[in-house]
mmCIF file of C-alpha atoms in Angstrom:
data_model
loop_
_atom_site.group_PDB
_atom_site.id
_atom_site.type_symbol
_atom_site.label_atom_id
_atom_site.label_comp_id
_atom_site.label_asym_id
_atom_site.label_seq_id
_atom_site.Cartn_x
_atom_site.Cartn_y
_atom_site.Cartn_z
ATOM 1 C CA MET A 2 34.947 123.004 374.111
ATOM 2 C CA LYS A 3 33.548 126.116 372.425
ATOM 3 C CA PHE A 4 36.415 126.007 369.920
ATOM 4 C CA VAL A 5 35.627 122.388 369.023
ATOM 5 C CA ARG A 6 31.937 123.201 368.633
ATOM 6 C CA HIS A 7 32.702 126.144 366.367
ATOM 7 C CA LEU A 8 35.276 124.152 364.416
ATOM 8 C CA SER A 9 32.747 121.424 363.709
ATOM 9 C CA ALA A 10 30.245 124.081 362.597
ATOM 10 C CA VAL A 11 32.843 125.584 360.256
ATOM 11 C CA VAL A 12 33.807 122.180 358.847
ATOM 12 C CA LEU A 13 30.127 121.430 358.303
ATOM 13 C CA ALA A 14 29.602 124.777 356.538
ATOM 14 C CA VAL A 15 32.642 124.147 354.314
ATOM 15 C CA ALA A 16 31.397 120.617 353.572
ATOM 16 C CA VAL A 17 28.006 122.035 352.576
ATOM 17 C CA ILE A 18 29.633 124.614 350.282
ATOM 18 C CA VAL A 19 31.863 121.995 348.646
ATOM 19 C CA GLY A 20 28.962 119.539 348.433
ATOM 20 C CA LEU A 21 26.831 122.150 346.677
ATOM 21 C CA GLY A 22 29.749 122.766 344.317
ATOM 22 C CA MET A 23 29.961 119.044 343.589
ATOM 23 C CA LEU A 24 26.230 118.964 342.869
ATOM 24 C CA TRP A 25 26.640 121.926 340.568
ATOM 25 C CA ALA A 26 29.523 120.184 338.818
ATOM 26 C CA HIS A 27 27.425 117.056 338.463
ATOM 27 C CA ALA A 28 24.466 119.025 337.079
ATOM 28 C CA CYS A 29 26.737 120.747 334.574
ATOM 29 C CA GLY A 30 28.165 117.397 333.541
ATOM 30 C CA GLY A 31 31.587 118.581 334.623
ATOM 31 C CA GLY A 32 32.311 116.288 337.528
ATOM 32 C CA PRO A 33 35.693 114.737 338.245
ATOM 33 C CA GLY A 34 37.127 113.134 335.186
ATOM 34 C CA SER A 35 35.277 115.296 332.713
ATOM 35 C CA GLY A 36 38.523 116.914 331.658
ATOM 36 C CA SER A 37 40.030 113.579 330.703
ATOM 37 C CA SER A 38 36.924 112.090 329.145
ATOM 38 C CA LEU A 39 35.857 115.092 327.107
ATOM 39 C CA ARG A 40 39.058 115.759 325.244
ATOM 40 C CA ARG A 41 38.953 118.400 322.563
ATOM 41 C CA ALA A 42 41.536 119.197 319.970
ATOM 42 C CA PRO A 43 43.939 121.905 321.199
ATOM 43 C CA SER A 44 43.279 125.369 319.841
ATOM 44 C CA HIS A 45 45.464 127.009 317.215
ATOM 45 C CA GLU A 46 46.858 129.438 319.826
ATOM 46 C CA ALA A 47 47.804 126.577 322.130
ATOM 47 C CA LEU A 48 49.610 124.757 319.323
ATOM 48 C CA LEU A 49 51.418 127.958 318.353
ATOM 49 C CA ARG A 50 52.467 128.500 321.980
ATOM 50 C CA LEU A 51 53.711 124.905 322.179
ATOM 51 C CA GLU A 52 55.821 125.464 319.070
ATOM 52 C CA GLN A 53 57.273 128.618 320.605
ATOM 53 C CA VAL A 54 58.092 126.753 323.811
ATOM 54 C CA LYS A 55 59.799 123.985 321.830
ATOM 55 C CA ALA A 56 61.740 126.556 319.834
ATOM 56 C CA GLY A 57 62.834 128.271 323.055
ATOM 57 C CA VAL A 58 61.109 131.564 322.228
ATOM 58 C CA ILE A 59 59.069 131.314 325.428
ATOM 59 C CA ARG A 60 60.896 130.335 328.613
ATOM 60 C CA VAL A 61 59.096 127.821 330.783
ATOM 61 C CA HIS A 62 59.681 127.663 334.539
ATOM 62 C CA SER A 63 59.976 124.425 336.422
ATOM 63 C CA GLY A 64 57.269 125.729 338.788
ATOM 64 C CA ASN A 65 59.132 124.715 341.914
ATOM 65 C CA GLY A 66 60.184 128.068 343.308
ATOM 66 C CA PHE A 67 59.911 131.841 343.224
ATOM 67 C CA HIS A 68 60.685 133.490 339.909
ATOM 68 C CA LEU A 69 62.024 136.848 340.880
ATOM 69 C CA ALA A 70 62.023 137.862 337.211
ATOM 70 C CA ASP A 71 58.221 137.602 337.232
ATOM 71 C CA THR A 72 57.587 140.220 339.887
ATOM 72 C CA GLY A 73 55.273 141.929 337.395
ATOM 73 C CA ASP A 74 52.612 139.385 338.274
ATOM 74 C CA LEU A 75 52.962 140.116 341.991
ATOM 75 C CA ILE A 76 53.043 143.874 341.419
ATOM 76 C CA ARG A 77 49.862 143.665 339.337
ATOM 77 C CA THR A 78 48.077 141.800 342.146
ATOM 78 C CA CYS A 79 49.251 144.348 344.718
ATOM 79 C CA VAL A 80 48.120 147.231 342.505
ATOM 80 C CA ILE A 81 44.636 145.717 342.076
ATOM 81 C CA GLU A 82 44.298 145.247 345.845
ATOM 82 C CA ALA A 83 45.643 148.713 346.630
ATOM 83 C CA VAL A 84 43.305 150.405 344.134
ATOM 84 C CA LEU A 85 40.227 148.584 345.445
ATOM 85 C CA ALA A 86 41.130 149.282 349.081
ATOM 86 C CA THR A 87 41.776 152.958 348.289
ATOM 87 C CA VAL A 88 38.396 153.287 346.567
ATOM 88 C CA VAL A 89 36.561 151.751 349.536
ATOM 89 C CA ILE A 90 38.474 153.789 352.140
ATOM 90 C CA THR A 91 37.954 157.032 350.193
ATOM 91 C CA GLY A 92 34.249 156.257 349.801
ATOM 92 C CA SER A 93 33.953 155.494 353.505
ATOM 93 C CA ALA A 94 35.788 158.699 354.493
ATOM 94 C CA VAL A 95 33.658 160.836 352.142
ATOM 95 C CA ARG A 96 30.438 159.244 353.401
ATOM 96 C CA ARG A 97 31.498 159.759 357.006
ATOM 97 C CA ARG A 98 32.347 163.381 356.351
ATOM 98 C CA HIS A 99 29.051 163.885 354.540
ATOM 99 C CA ARG A 100 27.157 162.327 357.458
ATOM 100 C CA ARG A 101 28.814 164.774 359.787
ATOM 101 C CA GLY A 102 27.660 167.632 357.604
ATOM 102 C CA GLY A 103 31.154 168.575 356.583
ATOM 103 C CA VAL A 104 31.943 169.840 360.083
ATOM 104 C CA SER A 105 35.323 168.604 361.183
ATOM 105 C CA PRO A 106 35.780 167.769 364.855
ATOM 106 C CA PRO A 107 37.320 170.409 367.073
ATOM 107 C CA PRO A 108 41.009 169.855 367.667
ATOM 108 C CA GLY A 109 41.748 167.471 370.490
ATOM 109 C CA ARG A 110 38.235 166.009 370.488
ATOM 110 C CA LYS A 111 38.204 163.675 367.534
ATOM 111 C CA ALA A 112 34.968 161.744 367.810
ATOM 112 C CA ALA A 113 33.849 162.276 371.316
ATOM 113 C CA CYS A 114 30.989 164.711 371.305
ATOM 114 C CA ARG A 115 28.198 165.639 368.971
ATOM 115 C CA CYS A 116 24.722 166.839 369.783
ATOM 116 C CA ARG A 117 21.522 165.275 368.491
ATOM 117 C CA HIS A 118 21.495 167.546 365.453
ATOM 118 C CA GLY A 119 24.947 166.440 364.333
ATOM 119 C CA LEU A 120 26.761 169.617 365.396
ATOM 120 C CA TRP A 121 29.945 169.342 367.333
ATOM 121 C CA ARG A 122 29.757 169.660 371.057
ATOM 122 C CA GLN A 123 31.403 173.081 371.300
ATOM 123 C CA ARG A 124 28.815 174.536 368.929
ATOM 124 C CA SER A 125 25.862 172.470 369.976
ATOM 125 C CA ILE A 126 24.406 174.594 372.734
ATOM 126 C CA ALA A 127 25.250 177.943 371.203
ATOM 127 C CA ALA A 128 24.264 177.105 367.630
ATOM 128 C CA CYS A 129 21.315 174.756 367.805
ATOM 129 C CA GLY A 130 20.375 175.004 371.424
ATOM 130 C CA SER A 131 19.726 171.287 371.670
ATOM 131 C CA ALA A 132 20.845 169.235 374.574
ATOM 132 C CA PRO A 133 23.498 166.617 374.020
ATOM 133 C CA MET A 134 22.520 162.986 374.401
ATOM 134 C CA MET A 135 23.475 162.804 378.061
ATOM 135 C CA LEU A 136 21.534 165.932 378.948
ATOM 136 C CA ALA A 137 18.146 164.256 378.889
ATOM 137 C CA SER A 138 19.162 161.550 381.328
ATOM 138 C CA ALA A 139 20.992 164.041 383.515
ATOM 139 C CA ALA A 140 17.934 166.330 383.608
ATOM 140 C CA SER A 141 15.565 163.490 384.368
ATOM 141 C CA SER A 142 17.735 162.305 387.217
ATOM 142 C CA GLY A 143 17.837 165.816 388.637
ATOM 143 C CA ALA A 144 21.554 166.318 387.992
ATOM 144 C CA SER A 145 22.888 169.704 386.907
ATOM 145 C CA ALA A 146 22.698 170.244 383.144
ATOM 146 C CA ASN A 147 26.317 170.896 382.287
ATOM 147 C CA PRO A 148 28.783 171.113 385.107
ATOM 148 C CA ALA A 149 31.440 172.577 382.855
ATOM 149 C CA GLY A 150 29.157 175.282 381.508
ATOM 150 C CA PRO A 151 27.770 175.753 378.010
ATOM 151 C CA GLY A 152 30.104 175.008 375.147
ATOM 152 C CA HIS A 153 32.600 173.161 377.277
ATOM 153 C CA ALA A 154 33.655 169.575 377.700
ATOM 154 C CA TRP A 155 30.894 167.205 378.686
ATOM 155 C CA PRO A 156 32.093 164.194 380.600
ATOM 156 C CA GLY A 157 30.501 160.954 379.508
ATOM 157 C CA HIS A 158 28.807 162.446 376.487
ATOM 158 C CA VAL A 159 28.156 159.868 373.780
ATOM 159 C CA VAL A 160 27.938 160.059 370.038
ATOM 160 C CA PRO A 161 24.270 159.812 368.999
ATOM 161 C CA MET B 6 61.402 138.384 397.888
ATOM 162 C CA ASN B 7 58.263 139.702 396.316
ATOM 163 C CA THR B 8 56.364 141.902 398.736
ATOM 164 C CA GLY B 9 53.762 143.760 396.831
ATOM 165 C CA SER B 10 51.982 146.862 398.058
ATOM 166 C CA PRO B 11 48.164 146.877 398.303
ATOM 167 C CA THR B 12 47.916 148.593 394.919
ATOM 168 C CA SER B 13 50.143 146.036 393.261
ATOM 169 C CA LEU B 14 48.002 143.306 394.786
ATOM 170 C CA ALA B 15 44.969 144.918 393.196
ATOM 171 C CA ASP B 16 46.732 145.287 389.852
ATOM 172 C CA PRO B 17 47.006 141.707 388.550
ATOM 173 C CA PRO B 18 43.347 141.201 387.487
ATOM 174 C CA VAL B 19 43.397 144.459 385.499
ATOM 175 C CA THR B 20 46.731 143.627 383.866
ATOM 176 C CA ALA B 21 45.606 140.092 383.074
ATOM 177 C CA SER B 22 42.415 141.425 381.512
ATOM 178 C CA ARG B 23 44.349 143.930 379.411
ATOM 179 C CA ARG B 24 46.809 141.258 378.366
ATOM 180 C CA ARG B 25 43.924 139.026 377.342
ATOM 181 C CA ILE B 26 42.447 141.820 375.221
ATOM 182 C CA LEU B 27 45.811 142.432 373.611
ATOM 183 C CA ALA B 28 46.259 138.715 372.947
ATOM 184 C CA ARG B 29 42.805 138.542 371.370
ATOM 185 C CA THR B 30 43.553 141.621 369.243
ATOM 186 C CA ARG B 31 46.811 140.019 368.165
ATOM 187 C CA LEU B 32 44.937 136.851 367.291
ATOM 188 C CA ASP B 33 42.560 138.891 365.135
ATOM 189 C CA PHE B 34 45.208 141.086 363.556
ATOM 190 C CA TRP B 35 48.062 138.800 362.549
ATOM 191 C CA PRO B 36 46.148 135.893 360.958
ATOM 192 C CA ASP B 37 44.125 138.395 358.914
ATOM 193 C CA GLY B 38 47.336 140.100 357.800
ATOM 194 C CA LEU B 39 48.876 136.719 357.047
ATOM 195 C CA LEU B 40 45.836 135.733 354.968
ATOM 196 C CA LEU B 41 46.051 138.976 352.983
ATOM 197 C CA VAL B 42 49.772 138.605 352.237
ATOM 198 C CA ALA B 43 49.541 134.867 351.533
ATOM 199 C CA TYR B 44 46.602 135.354 349.201
ATOM 200 C CA THR B 45 48.455 138.116 347.334
ATOM 201 C CA PHE B 46 51.376 135.751 346.785
ATOM 202 C CA ALA B 47 49.173 132.771 345.962
ATOM 203 C CA TYR B 48 47.265 134.749 343.335
ATOM 204 C CA SER B 49 50.528 135.717 341.615
ATOM 205 C CA LEU B 50 51.023 132.301 340.059
ATOM 206 C CA GLY B 51 53.639 133.581 337.629
ATOM 207 C CA PHE B 52 55.773 134.708 340.566
ATOM 208 C CA THR B 53 55.379 131.766 342.908
ATOM 209 C CA GLY B 54 55.276 128.862 340.480
ATOM 210 C CA ILE B 55 52.758 126.035 340.695
ATOM 211 C CA ALA B 56 54.301 124.162 343.654
ATOM 212 C CA ILE B 57 54.470 127.128 346.036
ATOM 213 C CA HIS B 58 51.061 128.265 344.783
ATOM 214 C CA GLU B 59 49.499 124.957 345.768
ATOM 215 C CA TRP B 60 51.202 124.570 349.151
ATOM 216 C CA LEU B 61 50.391 128.186 349.956
ATOM 217 C CA GLY B 62 46.773 127.503 349.030
ATOM 218 C CA ILE B 63 46.604 124.505 351.359
ATOM 219 C CA GLY B 64 48.156 126.606 354.146
ATOM 220 C CA LEU B 65 45.601 129.329 353.427
ATOM 221 C CA GLY B 66 42.862 126.741 353.786
ATOM 222 C CA VAL B 67 44.097 125.766 357.246
ATOM 223 C CA VAL B 68 44.442 129.398 358.394
ATOM 224 C CA LEU B 69 40.989 130.176 356.984
ATOM 225 C CA LEU B 70 39.479 127.273 358.922
ATOM 226 C CA VAL B 71 41.076 128.447 362.184
ATOM 227 C CA ASN B 72 40.132 132.069 361.480
ATOM 228 C CA LEU B 73 36.533 131.140 360.740
ATOM 229 C CA THR B 74 36.381 129.029 363.890
ATOM 230 C CA LEU B 75 37.660 131.897 366.029
ATOM 231 C CA HIS B 76 35.155 134.316 364.489
ATOM 232 C CA TRP B 77 32.211 131.950 364.085
ATOM 233 C CA ASP B 78 30.094 134.021 366.488
ATOM 234 C CA TRP B 79 30.739 137.064 364.323
ATOM 235 C CA VAL B 80 29.839 135.150 361.147
ATOM 236 C CA ILE B 81 26.505 134.096 362.655
ATOM 237 C CA ARG B 82 25.830 137.605 363.969
ATOM 238 C CA THR B 83 26.576 139.197 360.583
ATOM 239 C CA THR B 84 24.428 136.691 358.735
ATOM 240 C CA ARG B 85 21.500 137.363 361.097
ATOM 241 C CA LYS B 86 21.894 141.126 360.642
ATOM 242 C CA LEU B 87 21.962 140.574 356.909
ATOM 243 C CA VAL B 88 18.537 138.986 357.090
ATOM 244 C CA ARG B 89 17.056 141.456 359.561
ATOM 245 C CA ARG B 90 18.413 144.919 358.947
ATOM 246 C CA GLY B 91 19.547 147.194 356.147
ATOM 247 C CA GLY B 92 21.966 150.121 356.154
ATOM 248 C CA ARG B 93 25.617 149.448 356.657
ATOM 249 C CA GLU B 94 24.906 145.783 357.289
ATOM 250 C CA ARG B 95 24.000 145.460 353.644
ATOM 251 C CA VAL B 96 27.647 146.027 352.808
ATOM 252 C CA VAL B 97 28.721 143.254 355.131
ATOM 253 C CA TRP B 98 27.128 140.626 352.912
ATOM 254 C CA LEU B 99 30.277 141.069 350.847
ATOM 255 C CA VAL B 100 32.203 139.514 353.697
ATOM 256 C CA ASN B 101 30.039 136.425 353.699
ATOM 257 C CA LEU B 102 30.431 136.267 349.955
ATOM 258 C CA LEU B 103 34.182 136.423 350.535
ATOM 259 C CA LEU B 104 34.032 133.452 352.888
ATOM 260 C CA LEU B 105 32.027 131.517 350.316
ATOM 261 C CA SER B 106 34.266 132.377 347.378
ATOM 262 C CA MET B 107 37.505 131.777 349.312
ATOM 263 C CA THR B 108 36.247 128.397 350.514
ATOM 264 C CA LEU B 109 35.251 127.400 346.991
ATOM 265 C CA CYS B 110 38.544 128.740 345.603
ATOM 266 C CA ILE B 111 40.642 126.654 348.014
ATOM 267 C CA ALA B 112 38.442 123.551 347.639
ATOM 268 C CA SER B 113 38.526 123.718 343.838
ATOM 269 C CA GLY B 114 42.277 124.377 343.963
ATOM 270 C CA ILE B 115 42.748 121.184 345.975
ATOM 271 C CA LEU B 116 40.572 119.262 343.514
ATOM 272 C CA ILE B 117 42.702 120.350 340.524
ATOM 273 C CA SER B 118 46.044 120.062 342.309
ATOM 274 C CA GLN B 119 48.915 118.932 340.081
ATOM 275 C CA VAL B 120 51.836 118.947 342.511
ATOM 276 C CA ALA B 121 50.796 118.981 346.179
ATOM 277 C CA LEU B 122 48.210 116.196 346.204
ATOM 278 C CA PRO B 123 50.193 113.798 343.943
ATOM 279 C CA ARG B 124 53.141 114.336 346.295
ATOM 280 C CA LEU B 125 50.888 113.242 349.162
ATOM 281 C CA GLY B 126 49.940 110.173 347.129
ATOM 282 C CA ILE B 127 46.487 111.398 346.155
ATOM 283 C CA THR B 128 45.591 111.673 342.483
ATOM 284 C CA LEU B 129 42.322 113.132 341.316
ATOM 285 C CA PRO B 130 41.112 113.111 337.706
ATOM 286 C CA ALA B 131 41.382 116.450 335.912
ATOM 287 C CA SER B 132 38.218 118.513 335.724
ATOM 288 C CA SER B 133 37.679 121.531 333.522
ATOM 289 C CA PHE B 134 34.671 122.530 335.653
ATOM 290 C CA TRP B 135 36.717 122.880 338.836
ATOM 291 C CA ARG B 136 39.459 124.648 336.905
ATOM 292 C CA GLN B 137 36.903 127.205 335.771
ATOM 293 C CA VAL B 138 35.425 127.522 339.280
ATOM 294 C CA HIS B 139 38.946 128.018 340.675
ATOM 295 C CA GLY B 140 39.695 130.832 338.220
ATOM 296 C CA THR B 141 36.385 132.608 338.787
ATOM 297 C CA THR B 142 36.409 132.360 342.602
ATOM 298 C CA ALA B 143 40.082 133.392 342.734
ATOM 299 C CA THR B 144 39.277 136.594 340.841
ATOM 300 C CA LEU B 145 36.206 137.222 343.002
ATOM 301 C CA THR B 146 38.274 136.691 346.142
ATOM 302 C CA LEU B 147 40.952 139.064 344.848
ATOM 303 C CA ILE B 148 38.249 141.740 344.601
ATOM 304 C CA LEU B 149 36.671 140.936 347.979
ATOM 305 C CA VAL B 150 39.839 140.629 350.084
ATOM 306 C CA PRO B 151 40.888 144.313 349.825
ATOM 307 C CA ILE B 152 37.247 145.402 350.269
ATOM 308 C CA HIS B 153 37.033 143.292 353.418
ATOM 309 C CA ALA B 154 40.245 144.838 354.735
ATOM 310 C CA ALA B 155 39.200 148.360 353.740
ATOM 311 C CA LEU B 156 35.847 148.077 355.537
ATOM 312 C CA ARG B 157 37.814 147.622 358.763
ATOM 313 C CA TRP B 158 40.588 150.105 358.024
ATOM 314 C CA ARG B 159 39.948 152.221 361.138
ATOM 315 C CA TRP B 160 40.400 149.181 363.350
ATOM 316 C CA ILE B 161 43.506 148.129 361.384
ATOM 317 C CA VAL B 162 45.086 151.590 361.733
ATOM 318 C CA GLY B 163 44.198 151.712 365.427
ATOM 319 C CA VAL B 164 45.701 148.329 366.192
ATOM 320 C CA ALA B 165 48.783 149.022 364.051
ATOM 321 C CA ARG B 166 49.329 152.242 366.030
ATOM 322 C CA ARG B 167 49.005 150.363 369.296
ATOM 323 C CA PHE B 168 51.501 147.756 368.130
ATOM 324 C CA ALA B 169 53.883 150.468 366.962
ATOM 325 C CA ALA B 170 53.681 152.177 370.359
ATOM 326 C CA TRP B 171 53.847 148.943 372.367
ATOM 327 C CA ARG B 172 57.099 148.002 374.078
ATOM 328 C CA PRO B 173 57.614 144.755 375.942
ATOM 329 C CA GLY B 174 57.426 145.218 379.697
ATOM 330 C CA ARG B 175 55.433 148.440 379.448
ATOM 331 C CA SER B 176 51.821 148.022 380.403
ATOM 332 C CA ARG B 177 49.296 149.983 378.342
#
């Protein structure tokens, strides 16, 4: 039932997007049929290309299947995607590292513990003296501050 | 005869829950991967040829519809955050832009179809406007698809690792 409700919402959203596009096309005077009614003379380049096709200088595919000879097109698309993804991932990694103040997590404790001041758990008590996030609730509830002792693993500690 | 111990009797709900999570993760992971690969092929018109390009585009449209339906809650949530808050959520507007551009790209592609629709017995008059919209939105989508994937790269790597480590019959 939920799926049907969501599907109808999606179809409605798509219909709105396409409808807006149609309106845009209509406003621009480029609605369906504009290509056939507003015929312009072909450009010089197009005519030249047509001549080359007729002369057999340029090979034309039937368009019905994969053209393994044209992998350059596919490779170019993959390269564009890979470059963009790499840029975003690198940016995200650099930003994350910067947010952590350039301190890498201690081995074996990847993203588990950091104190309020952004220092890693093992350093937090010794270096900045601040309590980790869980300390406040533990202290208020009357529980012992750190059962494992300062600078050691803190069960249930959360990233601020 | 199946005589389970008390622990094995207690196990099924946990296992079922885990299986459901894994199934949901699979449902998120594979269609997204399929969309990425299919779009890469569809964009390479010189490689696929016009017929495969068009059928692939129609298939993409169907997968996109299903994908959007499955993640409609997320779409609404993201759009609300976009209006309310700043920070990282500002980046997520790209995703909504992706949905918009991909929808327009597929819709305009259907409207200028030369092979697929005529084969189905539907002929639409040619339109230079939709041709232009198709080209522009296709390029925009090509830029947004890898950004969309890269914004979730930690999740992708995590799930890929889990799939690589997963063996049938071994509960995780």
